[in-house]
Coordinates of C-alpha atoms and ligand atoms in Angstrom, one line a residue:
X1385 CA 6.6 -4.3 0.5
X1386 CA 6.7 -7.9 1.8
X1387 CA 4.7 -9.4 -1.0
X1388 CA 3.4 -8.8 -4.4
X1389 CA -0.1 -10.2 -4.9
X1390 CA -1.6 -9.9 -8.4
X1391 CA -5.6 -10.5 -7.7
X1392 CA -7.1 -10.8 -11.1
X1393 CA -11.0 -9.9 -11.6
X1394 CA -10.5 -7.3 -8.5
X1395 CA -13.7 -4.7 -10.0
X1396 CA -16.2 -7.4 -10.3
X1397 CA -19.0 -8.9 -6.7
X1398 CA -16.6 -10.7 -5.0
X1399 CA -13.1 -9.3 -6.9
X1400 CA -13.9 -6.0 -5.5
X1401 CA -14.6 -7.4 -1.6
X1402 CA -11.2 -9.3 -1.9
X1403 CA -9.2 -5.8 -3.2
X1404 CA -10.7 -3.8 -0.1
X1405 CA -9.8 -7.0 2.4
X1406 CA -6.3 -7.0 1.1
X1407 CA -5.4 -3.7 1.1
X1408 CA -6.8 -2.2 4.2
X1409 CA -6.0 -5.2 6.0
X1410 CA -2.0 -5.4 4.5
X1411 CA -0.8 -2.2 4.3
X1412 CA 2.4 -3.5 3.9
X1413 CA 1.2 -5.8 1.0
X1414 CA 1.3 -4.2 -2.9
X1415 CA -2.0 -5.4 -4.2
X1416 CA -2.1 -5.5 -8.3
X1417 CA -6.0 -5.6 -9.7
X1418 CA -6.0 -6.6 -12.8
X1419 CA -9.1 -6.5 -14.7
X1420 CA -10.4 -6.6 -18.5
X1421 CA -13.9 -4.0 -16.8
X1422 CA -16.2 -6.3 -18.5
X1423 CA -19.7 -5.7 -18.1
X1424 CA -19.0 -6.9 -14.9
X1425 CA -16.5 -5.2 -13.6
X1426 CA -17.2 -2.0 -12.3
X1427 CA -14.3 0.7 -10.7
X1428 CA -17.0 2.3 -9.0
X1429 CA -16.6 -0.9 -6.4
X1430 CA -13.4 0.3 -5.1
X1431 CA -13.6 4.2 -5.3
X1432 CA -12.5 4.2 -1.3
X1433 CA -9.0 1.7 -2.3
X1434 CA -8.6 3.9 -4.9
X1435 CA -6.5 6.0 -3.6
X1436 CA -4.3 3.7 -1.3
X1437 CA -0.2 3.8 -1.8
X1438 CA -0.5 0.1 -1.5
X1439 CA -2.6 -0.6 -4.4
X1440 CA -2.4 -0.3 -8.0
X1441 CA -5.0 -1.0 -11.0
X1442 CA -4.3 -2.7 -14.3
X1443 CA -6.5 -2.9 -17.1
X1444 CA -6.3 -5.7 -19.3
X1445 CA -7.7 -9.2 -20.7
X1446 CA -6.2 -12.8 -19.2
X1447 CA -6.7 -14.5 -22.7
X1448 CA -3.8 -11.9 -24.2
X1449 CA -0.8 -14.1 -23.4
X1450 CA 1.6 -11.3 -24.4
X1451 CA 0.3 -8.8 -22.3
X1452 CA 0.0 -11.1 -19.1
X1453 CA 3.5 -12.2 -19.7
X1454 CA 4.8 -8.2 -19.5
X1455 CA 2.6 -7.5 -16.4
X1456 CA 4.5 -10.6 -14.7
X1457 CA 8.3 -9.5 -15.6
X1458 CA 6.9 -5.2 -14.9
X1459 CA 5.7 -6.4 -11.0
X1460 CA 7.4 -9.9 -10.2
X1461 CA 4.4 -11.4 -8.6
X1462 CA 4.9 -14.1 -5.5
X1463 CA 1.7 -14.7 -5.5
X1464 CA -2.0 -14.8 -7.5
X1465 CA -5.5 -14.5 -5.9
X1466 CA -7.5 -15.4 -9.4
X1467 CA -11.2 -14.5 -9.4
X1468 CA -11.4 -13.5 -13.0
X1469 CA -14.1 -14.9 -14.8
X1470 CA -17.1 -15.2 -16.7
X1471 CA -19.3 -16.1 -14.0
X1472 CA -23.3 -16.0 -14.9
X1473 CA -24.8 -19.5 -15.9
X1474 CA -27.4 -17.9 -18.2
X1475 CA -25.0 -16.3 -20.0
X1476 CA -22.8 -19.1 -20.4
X1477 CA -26.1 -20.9 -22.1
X1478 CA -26.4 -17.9 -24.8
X1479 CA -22.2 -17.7 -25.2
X1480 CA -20.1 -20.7 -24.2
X1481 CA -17.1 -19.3 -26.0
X1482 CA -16.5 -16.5 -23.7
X1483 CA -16.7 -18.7 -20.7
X1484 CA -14.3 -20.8 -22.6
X1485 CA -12.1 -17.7 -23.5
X1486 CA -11.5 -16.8 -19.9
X1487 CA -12.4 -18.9 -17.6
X1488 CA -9.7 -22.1 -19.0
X1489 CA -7.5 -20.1 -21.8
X1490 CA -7.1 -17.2 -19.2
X1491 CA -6.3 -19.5 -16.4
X1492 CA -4.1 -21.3 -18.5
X1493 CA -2.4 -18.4 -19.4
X1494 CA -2.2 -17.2 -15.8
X1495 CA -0.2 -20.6 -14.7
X1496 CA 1.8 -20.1 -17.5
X1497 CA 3.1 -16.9 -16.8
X1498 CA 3.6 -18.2 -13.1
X1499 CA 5.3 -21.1 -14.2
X1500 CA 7.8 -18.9 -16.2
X1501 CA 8.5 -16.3 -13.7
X1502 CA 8.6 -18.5 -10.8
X1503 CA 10.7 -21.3 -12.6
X1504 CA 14.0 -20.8 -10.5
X1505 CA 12.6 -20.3 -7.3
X1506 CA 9.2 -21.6 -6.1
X1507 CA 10.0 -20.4 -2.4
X1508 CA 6.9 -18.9 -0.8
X1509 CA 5.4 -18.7 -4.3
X1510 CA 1.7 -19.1 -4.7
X1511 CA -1.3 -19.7 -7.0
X1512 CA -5.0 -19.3 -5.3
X1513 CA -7.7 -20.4 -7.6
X1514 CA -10.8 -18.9 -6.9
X1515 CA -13.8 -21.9 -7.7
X1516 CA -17.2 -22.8 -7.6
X1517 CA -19.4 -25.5 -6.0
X1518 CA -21.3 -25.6 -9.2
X1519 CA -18.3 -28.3 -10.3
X1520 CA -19.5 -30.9 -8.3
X1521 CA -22.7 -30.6 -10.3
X1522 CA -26.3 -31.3 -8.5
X1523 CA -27.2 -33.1 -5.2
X1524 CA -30.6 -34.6 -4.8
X1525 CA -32.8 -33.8 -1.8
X1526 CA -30.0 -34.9 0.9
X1527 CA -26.1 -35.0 1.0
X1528 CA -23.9 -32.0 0.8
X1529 CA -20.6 -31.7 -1.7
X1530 CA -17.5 -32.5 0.2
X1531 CA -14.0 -31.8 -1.3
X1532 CA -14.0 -35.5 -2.4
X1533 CA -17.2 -35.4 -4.2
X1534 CA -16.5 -36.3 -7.8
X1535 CA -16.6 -33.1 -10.3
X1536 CA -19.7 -33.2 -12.9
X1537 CA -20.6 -30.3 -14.3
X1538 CA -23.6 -29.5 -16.1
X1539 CA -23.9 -25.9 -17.5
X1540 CA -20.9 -24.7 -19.8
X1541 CA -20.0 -22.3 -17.1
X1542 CA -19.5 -25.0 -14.4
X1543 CA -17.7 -27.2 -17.3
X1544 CA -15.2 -23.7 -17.6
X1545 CA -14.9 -23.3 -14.0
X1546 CA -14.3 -27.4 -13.4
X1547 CA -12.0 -27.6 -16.2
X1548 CA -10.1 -24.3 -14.9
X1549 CA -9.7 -26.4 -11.8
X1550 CA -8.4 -29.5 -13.1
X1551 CA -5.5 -27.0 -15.1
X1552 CA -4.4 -26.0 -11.6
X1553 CA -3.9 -28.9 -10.3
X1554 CA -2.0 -30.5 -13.2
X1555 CA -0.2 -26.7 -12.8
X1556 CA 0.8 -28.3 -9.5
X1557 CA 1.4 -31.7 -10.2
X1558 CA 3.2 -31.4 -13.2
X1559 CA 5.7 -28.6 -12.9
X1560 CA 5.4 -27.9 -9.0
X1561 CA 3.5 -24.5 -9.0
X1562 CA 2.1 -24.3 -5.1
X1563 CA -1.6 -23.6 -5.4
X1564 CA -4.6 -23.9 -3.2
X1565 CA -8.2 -24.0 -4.4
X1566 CA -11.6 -23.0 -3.1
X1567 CA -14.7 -24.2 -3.9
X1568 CA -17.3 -21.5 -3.0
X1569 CA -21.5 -21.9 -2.5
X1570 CA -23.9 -18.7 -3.7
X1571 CA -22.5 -15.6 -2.8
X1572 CA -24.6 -12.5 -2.1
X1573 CA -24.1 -8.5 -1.0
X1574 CA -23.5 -5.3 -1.9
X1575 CA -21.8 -4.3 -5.6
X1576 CA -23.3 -8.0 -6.9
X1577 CA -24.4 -7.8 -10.9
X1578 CA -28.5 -7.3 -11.0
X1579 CA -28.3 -10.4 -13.5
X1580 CA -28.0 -12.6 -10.2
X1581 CA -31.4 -13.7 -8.3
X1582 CA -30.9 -11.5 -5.4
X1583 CA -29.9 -8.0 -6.9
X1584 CA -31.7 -8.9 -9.9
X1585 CA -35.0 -9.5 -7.9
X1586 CA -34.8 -5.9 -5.8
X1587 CA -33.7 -3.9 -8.7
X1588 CA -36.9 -5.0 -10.3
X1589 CA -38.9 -4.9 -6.9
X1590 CA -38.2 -1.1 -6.6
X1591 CA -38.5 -0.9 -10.4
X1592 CA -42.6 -3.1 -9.7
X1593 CA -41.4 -5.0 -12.8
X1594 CA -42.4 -9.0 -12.8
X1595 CA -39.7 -11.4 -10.8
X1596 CA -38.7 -14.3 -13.0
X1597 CA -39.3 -17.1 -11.2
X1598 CA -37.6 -20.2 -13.3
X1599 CA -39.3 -23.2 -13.0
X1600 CA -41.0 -24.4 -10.3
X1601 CA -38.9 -22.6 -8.2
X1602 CA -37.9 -25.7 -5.9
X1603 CA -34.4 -25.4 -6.7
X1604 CA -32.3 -25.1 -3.4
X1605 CA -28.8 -23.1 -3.1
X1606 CA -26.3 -22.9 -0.1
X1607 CA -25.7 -18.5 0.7
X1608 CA -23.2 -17.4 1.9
X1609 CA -22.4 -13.3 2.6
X1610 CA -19.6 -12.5 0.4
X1611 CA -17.6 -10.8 2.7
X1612 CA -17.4 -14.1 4.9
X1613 CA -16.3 -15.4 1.6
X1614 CA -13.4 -13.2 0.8
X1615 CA -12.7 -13.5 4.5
X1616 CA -12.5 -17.3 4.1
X1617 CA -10.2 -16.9 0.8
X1618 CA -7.7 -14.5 3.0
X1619 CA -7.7 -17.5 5.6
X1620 CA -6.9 -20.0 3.8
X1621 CA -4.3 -18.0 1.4
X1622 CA -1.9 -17.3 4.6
X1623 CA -2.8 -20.6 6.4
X1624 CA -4.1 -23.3 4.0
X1625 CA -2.4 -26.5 3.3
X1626 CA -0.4 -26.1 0.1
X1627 CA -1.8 -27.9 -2.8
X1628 CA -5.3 -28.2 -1.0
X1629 CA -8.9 -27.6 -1.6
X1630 CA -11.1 -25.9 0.7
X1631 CA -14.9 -26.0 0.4
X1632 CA -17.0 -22.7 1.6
X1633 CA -20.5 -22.5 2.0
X1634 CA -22.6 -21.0 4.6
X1635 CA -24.4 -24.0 5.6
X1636 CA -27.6 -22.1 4.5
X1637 CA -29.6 -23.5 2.2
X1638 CA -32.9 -21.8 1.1
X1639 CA -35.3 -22.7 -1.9
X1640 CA -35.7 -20.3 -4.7
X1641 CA -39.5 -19.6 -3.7
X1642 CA -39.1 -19.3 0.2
X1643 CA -36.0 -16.9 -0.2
X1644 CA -38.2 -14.7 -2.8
X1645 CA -41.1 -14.8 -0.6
X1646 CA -39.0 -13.5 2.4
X1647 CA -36.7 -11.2 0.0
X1648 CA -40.8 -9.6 -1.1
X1649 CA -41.4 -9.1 2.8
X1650 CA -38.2 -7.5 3.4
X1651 CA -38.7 -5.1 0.9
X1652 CA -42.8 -4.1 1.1
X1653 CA -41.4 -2.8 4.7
X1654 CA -38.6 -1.2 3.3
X1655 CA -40.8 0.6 0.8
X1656 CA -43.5 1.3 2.7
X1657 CA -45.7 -0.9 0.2
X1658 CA -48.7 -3.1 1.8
X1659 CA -48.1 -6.5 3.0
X1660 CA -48.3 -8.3 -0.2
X1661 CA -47.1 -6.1 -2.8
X1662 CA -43.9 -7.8 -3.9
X1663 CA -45.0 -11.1 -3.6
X1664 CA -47.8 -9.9 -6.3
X1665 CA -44.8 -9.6 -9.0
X1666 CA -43.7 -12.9 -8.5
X1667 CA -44.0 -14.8 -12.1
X1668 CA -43.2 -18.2 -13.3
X1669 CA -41.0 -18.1 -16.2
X1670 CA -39.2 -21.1 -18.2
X1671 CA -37.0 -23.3 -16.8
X1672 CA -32.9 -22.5 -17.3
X1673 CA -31.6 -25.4 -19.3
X1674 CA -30.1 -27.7 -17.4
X1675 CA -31.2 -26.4 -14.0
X1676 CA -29.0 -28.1 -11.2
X1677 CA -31.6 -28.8 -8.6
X1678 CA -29.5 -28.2 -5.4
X1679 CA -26.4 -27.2 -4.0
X1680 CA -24.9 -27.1 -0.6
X1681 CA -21.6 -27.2 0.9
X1682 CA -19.9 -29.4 3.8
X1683 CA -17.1 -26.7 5.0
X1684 CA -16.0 -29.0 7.8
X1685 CA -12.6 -29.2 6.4
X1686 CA -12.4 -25.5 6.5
X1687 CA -14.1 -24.9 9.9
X1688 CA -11.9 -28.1 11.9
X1689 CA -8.6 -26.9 10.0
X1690 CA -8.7 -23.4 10.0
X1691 CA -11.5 -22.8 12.6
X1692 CA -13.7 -20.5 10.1
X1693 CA -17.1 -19.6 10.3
X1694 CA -19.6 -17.2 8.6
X1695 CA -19.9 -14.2 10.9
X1696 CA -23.3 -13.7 9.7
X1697 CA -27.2 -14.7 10.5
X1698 CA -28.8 -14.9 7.0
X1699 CA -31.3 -12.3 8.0
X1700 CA -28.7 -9.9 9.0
X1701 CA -26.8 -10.5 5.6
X1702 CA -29.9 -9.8 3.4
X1703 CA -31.3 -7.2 5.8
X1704 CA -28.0 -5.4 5.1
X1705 CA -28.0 -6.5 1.3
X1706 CA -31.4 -4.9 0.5
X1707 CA -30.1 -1.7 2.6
X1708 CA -27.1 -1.1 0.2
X1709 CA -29.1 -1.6 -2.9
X1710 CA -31.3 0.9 -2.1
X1711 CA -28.8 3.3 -0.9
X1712 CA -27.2 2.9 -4.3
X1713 CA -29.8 3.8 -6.5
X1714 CA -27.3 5.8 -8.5
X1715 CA -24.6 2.7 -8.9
X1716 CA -27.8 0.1 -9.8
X1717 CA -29.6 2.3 -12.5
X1718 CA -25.4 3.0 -13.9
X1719 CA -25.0 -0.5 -14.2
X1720 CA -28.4 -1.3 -15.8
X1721 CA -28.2 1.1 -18.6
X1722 CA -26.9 0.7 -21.9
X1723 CA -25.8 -3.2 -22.6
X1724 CA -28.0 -4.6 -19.4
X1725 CA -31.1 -3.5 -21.4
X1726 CA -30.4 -5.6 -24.6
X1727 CA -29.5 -8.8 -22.3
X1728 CA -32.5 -8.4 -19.9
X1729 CA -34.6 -8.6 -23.5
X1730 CA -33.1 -11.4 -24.8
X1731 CA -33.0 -13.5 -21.1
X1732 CA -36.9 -12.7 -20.7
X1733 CA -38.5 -11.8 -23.9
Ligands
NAD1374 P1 -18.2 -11.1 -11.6 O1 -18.8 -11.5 -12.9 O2 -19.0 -10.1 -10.7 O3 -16.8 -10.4 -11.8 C1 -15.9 -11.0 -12.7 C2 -14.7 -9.9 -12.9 O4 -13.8 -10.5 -13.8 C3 -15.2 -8.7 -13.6 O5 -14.7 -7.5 -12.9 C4 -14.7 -8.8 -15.0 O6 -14.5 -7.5 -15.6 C5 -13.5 -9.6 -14.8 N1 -13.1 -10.3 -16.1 C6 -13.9 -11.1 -16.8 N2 -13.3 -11.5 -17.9 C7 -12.0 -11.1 -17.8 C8 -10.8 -11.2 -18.6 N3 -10.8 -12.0 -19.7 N4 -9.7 -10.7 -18.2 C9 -9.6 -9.9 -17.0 N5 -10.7 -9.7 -16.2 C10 -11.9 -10.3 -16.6 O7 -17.9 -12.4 -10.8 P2 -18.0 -12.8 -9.3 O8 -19.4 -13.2 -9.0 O9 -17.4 -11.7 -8.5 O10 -17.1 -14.1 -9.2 C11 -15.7 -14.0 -9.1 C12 -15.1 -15.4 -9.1 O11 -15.7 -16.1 -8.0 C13 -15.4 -16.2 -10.3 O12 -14.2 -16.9 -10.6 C14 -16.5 -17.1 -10.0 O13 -16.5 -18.3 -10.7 C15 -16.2 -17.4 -8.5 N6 -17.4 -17.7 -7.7 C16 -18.5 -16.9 -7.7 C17 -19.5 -17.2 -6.8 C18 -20.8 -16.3 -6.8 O14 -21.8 -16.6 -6.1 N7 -20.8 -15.1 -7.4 C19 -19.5 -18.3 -6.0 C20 -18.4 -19.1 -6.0 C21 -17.3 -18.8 -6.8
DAU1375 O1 -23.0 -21.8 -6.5 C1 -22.0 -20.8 -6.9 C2 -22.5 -20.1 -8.1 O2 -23.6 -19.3 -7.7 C3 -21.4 -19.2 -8.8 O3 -20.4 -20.0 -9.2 C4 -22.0 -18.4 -9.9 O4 -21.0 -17.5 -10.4 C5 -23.2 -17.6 -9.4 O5 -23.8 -16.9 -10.5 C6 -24.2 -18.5 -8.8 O6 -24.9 -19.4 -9.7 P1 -26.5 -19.7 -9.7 O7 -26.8 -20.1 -11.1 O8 -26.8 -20.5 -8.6 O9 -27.0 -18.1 -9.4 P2 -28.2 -17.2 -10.0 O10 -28.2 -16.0 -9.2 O11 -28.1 -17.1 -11.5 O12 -29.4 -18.2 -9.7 C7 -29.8 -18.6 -8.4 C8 -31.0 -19.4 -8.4 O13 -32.1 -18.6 -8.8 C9 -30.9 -20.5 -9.5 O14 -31.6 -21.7 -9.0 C10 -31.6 -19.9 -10.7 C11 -32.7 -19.1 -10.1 N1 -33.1 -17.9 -10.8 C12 -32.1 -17.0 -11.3 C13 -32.4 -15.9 -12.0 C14 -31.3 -15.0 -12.5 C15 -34.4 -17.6 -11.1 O15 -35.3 -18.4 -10.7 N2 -34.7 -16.5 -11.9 C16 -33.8 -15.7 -12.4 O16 -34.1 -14.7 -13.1

């Protein structure tokens, strides 16, 4: 095998994309999915990798150092692709410790274990820190967050997820580990948690249950497909600049209400419903705490350097979004039983 890549959080959305990429795409690559299967993760994502010679699963938890320290020495990583993480906002608002848990002890622990293995020879050695825009915190109506905007946080999962970042780079700075960072916009597609707007919104669409509008619903975000996404991340892992940050985003930004009322047309034809059913669900709710008003990405840096692009047409992505969901009835109504009904309760009571 000509490398060892350990991607961590490999059965969660985007985890799950990234496996597939890598191990259809590298047959001569031995990918290592290591995942904790919280709520999130889900080995029903990867049921076609499964069987690969190429690819191997590991359960297990980031925050345990001892067992992250043994999985290093048993497969002598070169590098890491580290997705990982708590990564709902609402969640983080009930349970900060969590995001605190994982998200900066687990990526401590991760650059630790590098550090240790990789200490005599950093040759070709490399740390990939999967990120968020929601670091750079909340734009007003114009502007767009370069890799030089300053980081401010707002939510305790952005704080996680910013402070997560700064580790890295210290990582790097300090004792030399070679990493590169990306800092992705809203990601959306198939196997995505029904907790998020999009899957969220369909599931209960299909289900003619109320869609929780919060606030206003004049809150923009920046979507992006996520397989342009872990396309991006495979990009810039084989030709980013070492000890750079990349920004992603799919220079698409849509507000809350306009992308539900175009989501509720989408799906009356797909259900056969009159014009006007969906929309009819649509319910204002209470504002999340702390709402960051808008988001959007400049992925200049990534598109002059590295010549990317999203491969996509919004109305392709959703068109093909809203076709998985309801082709996977079966994984949706899985993944909403048991411990999704006591959070849905609490989130909307
Ligand atoms: P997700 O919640 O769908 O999946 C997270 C995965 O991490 C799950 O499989 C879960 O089991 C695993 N995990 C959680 N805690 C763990 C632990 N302690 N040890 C081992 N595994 C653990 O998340 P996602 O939406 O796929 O996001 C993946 C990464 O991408 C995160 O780091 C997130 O911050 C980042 N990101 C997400 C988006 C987005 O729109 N979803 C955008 C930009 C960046
Ligand atoms: O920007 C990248 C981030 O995008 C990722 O880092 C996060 O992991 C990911 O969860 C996502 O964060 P958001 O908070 O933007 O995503 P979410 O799907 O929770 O919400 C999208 C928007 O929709 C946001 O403005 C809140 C609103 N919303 C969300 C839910 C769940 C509602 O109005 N009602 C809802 O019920």
């Amino acid at each position: 095998m000509k490398r060892t890549i350990l991607i961590t959080g490999g059965a969660g959305f985007i985890g799950s994309h990234m496996v597939r990429l890598m191990v259809n795409k590298y047959p001569n690559y031995l990918i290592v999915n290591l995942d904790k299967l919280t709520y999130a993760g889900n080995l029903k994502n990867l049921l076609d990798v499964e069987g690969c010679s190429n690819y191997i699963f590991e359960k297990g938890d980031i925050v345990n150092t001892d067992f992250i320290s043994k999985i290093f020495s048993k497969y002598n990583f070169d590098s890491i692709i580290h997705l990982a993480a708590e990564s709902h906002v609402d969640r983080s608002i009930h349970s900060p410790m969590e995001f605190i848990m994982t998200n900066i002890i687990g990526t401590v622990n991760l650059l630790h274990a590098a550090k240790n293995l990789w200490k005599d020879n950093l040759e070709g050695k490399l740390f990939f820190h999967v990120s968020t825009d929601e670091v750079y915190g909340s734009l007003g109506q114009t502007g767009l967050f370069t890799e030089l905007t300053s980081y401010d946080p707002q939510s305790p999962y952005s704080s996680s997820k910013a402070s997560s970042d700064h580790f890295v780079r210290s990582y790097g700075n300090t004792y030399n580990i070679p990493y590169l960072i990306s800092n992705c916009s809203n990601n959306y597609g198939p196997n995505q948690f029904p907790e998020k707007l999009l899957p969220l919104f369909i599931n209960n669409i299909q289900e003619s249950k109320p869609l929780p509008v919060y606030g206003d619903g004049n809150f923009t975000r920046d979507w992006l497909y996520v397989e342009d996404h872990v396309k991006a991340i495979d990009l810039i892992f084989h030709s980013g600049k070492i000890n750079e940050t990349y920004n992603i985003g799919g220079c698409n930004e849509w507000k809350n209400i306009d992308l539900i009322n175009l989501l509720c047309k989408k799906m009356d034809v797909h259900l056969n419903n009159p014009a006007g059913t969906s929309e009819k669900l649509i319910t204002y709710v209470k504002d999340r705490p702390g709402h960051d008003k808008r988001y959007a990405i400049d992925a200049s840096k990534l598109q002059s350097e590295l010549s990317w692009k999203p491969s996509l047409q919004f109305e392709q992505g959703l068109e093909k979004t809203i076709v998985w969901y309801l082709n996977n009835y079966e994984w949706l109504s899985d993944v909403t039983s048991g411990e999704y009904q006591n959070y849905y309760e609490q989130q909307y009571k």
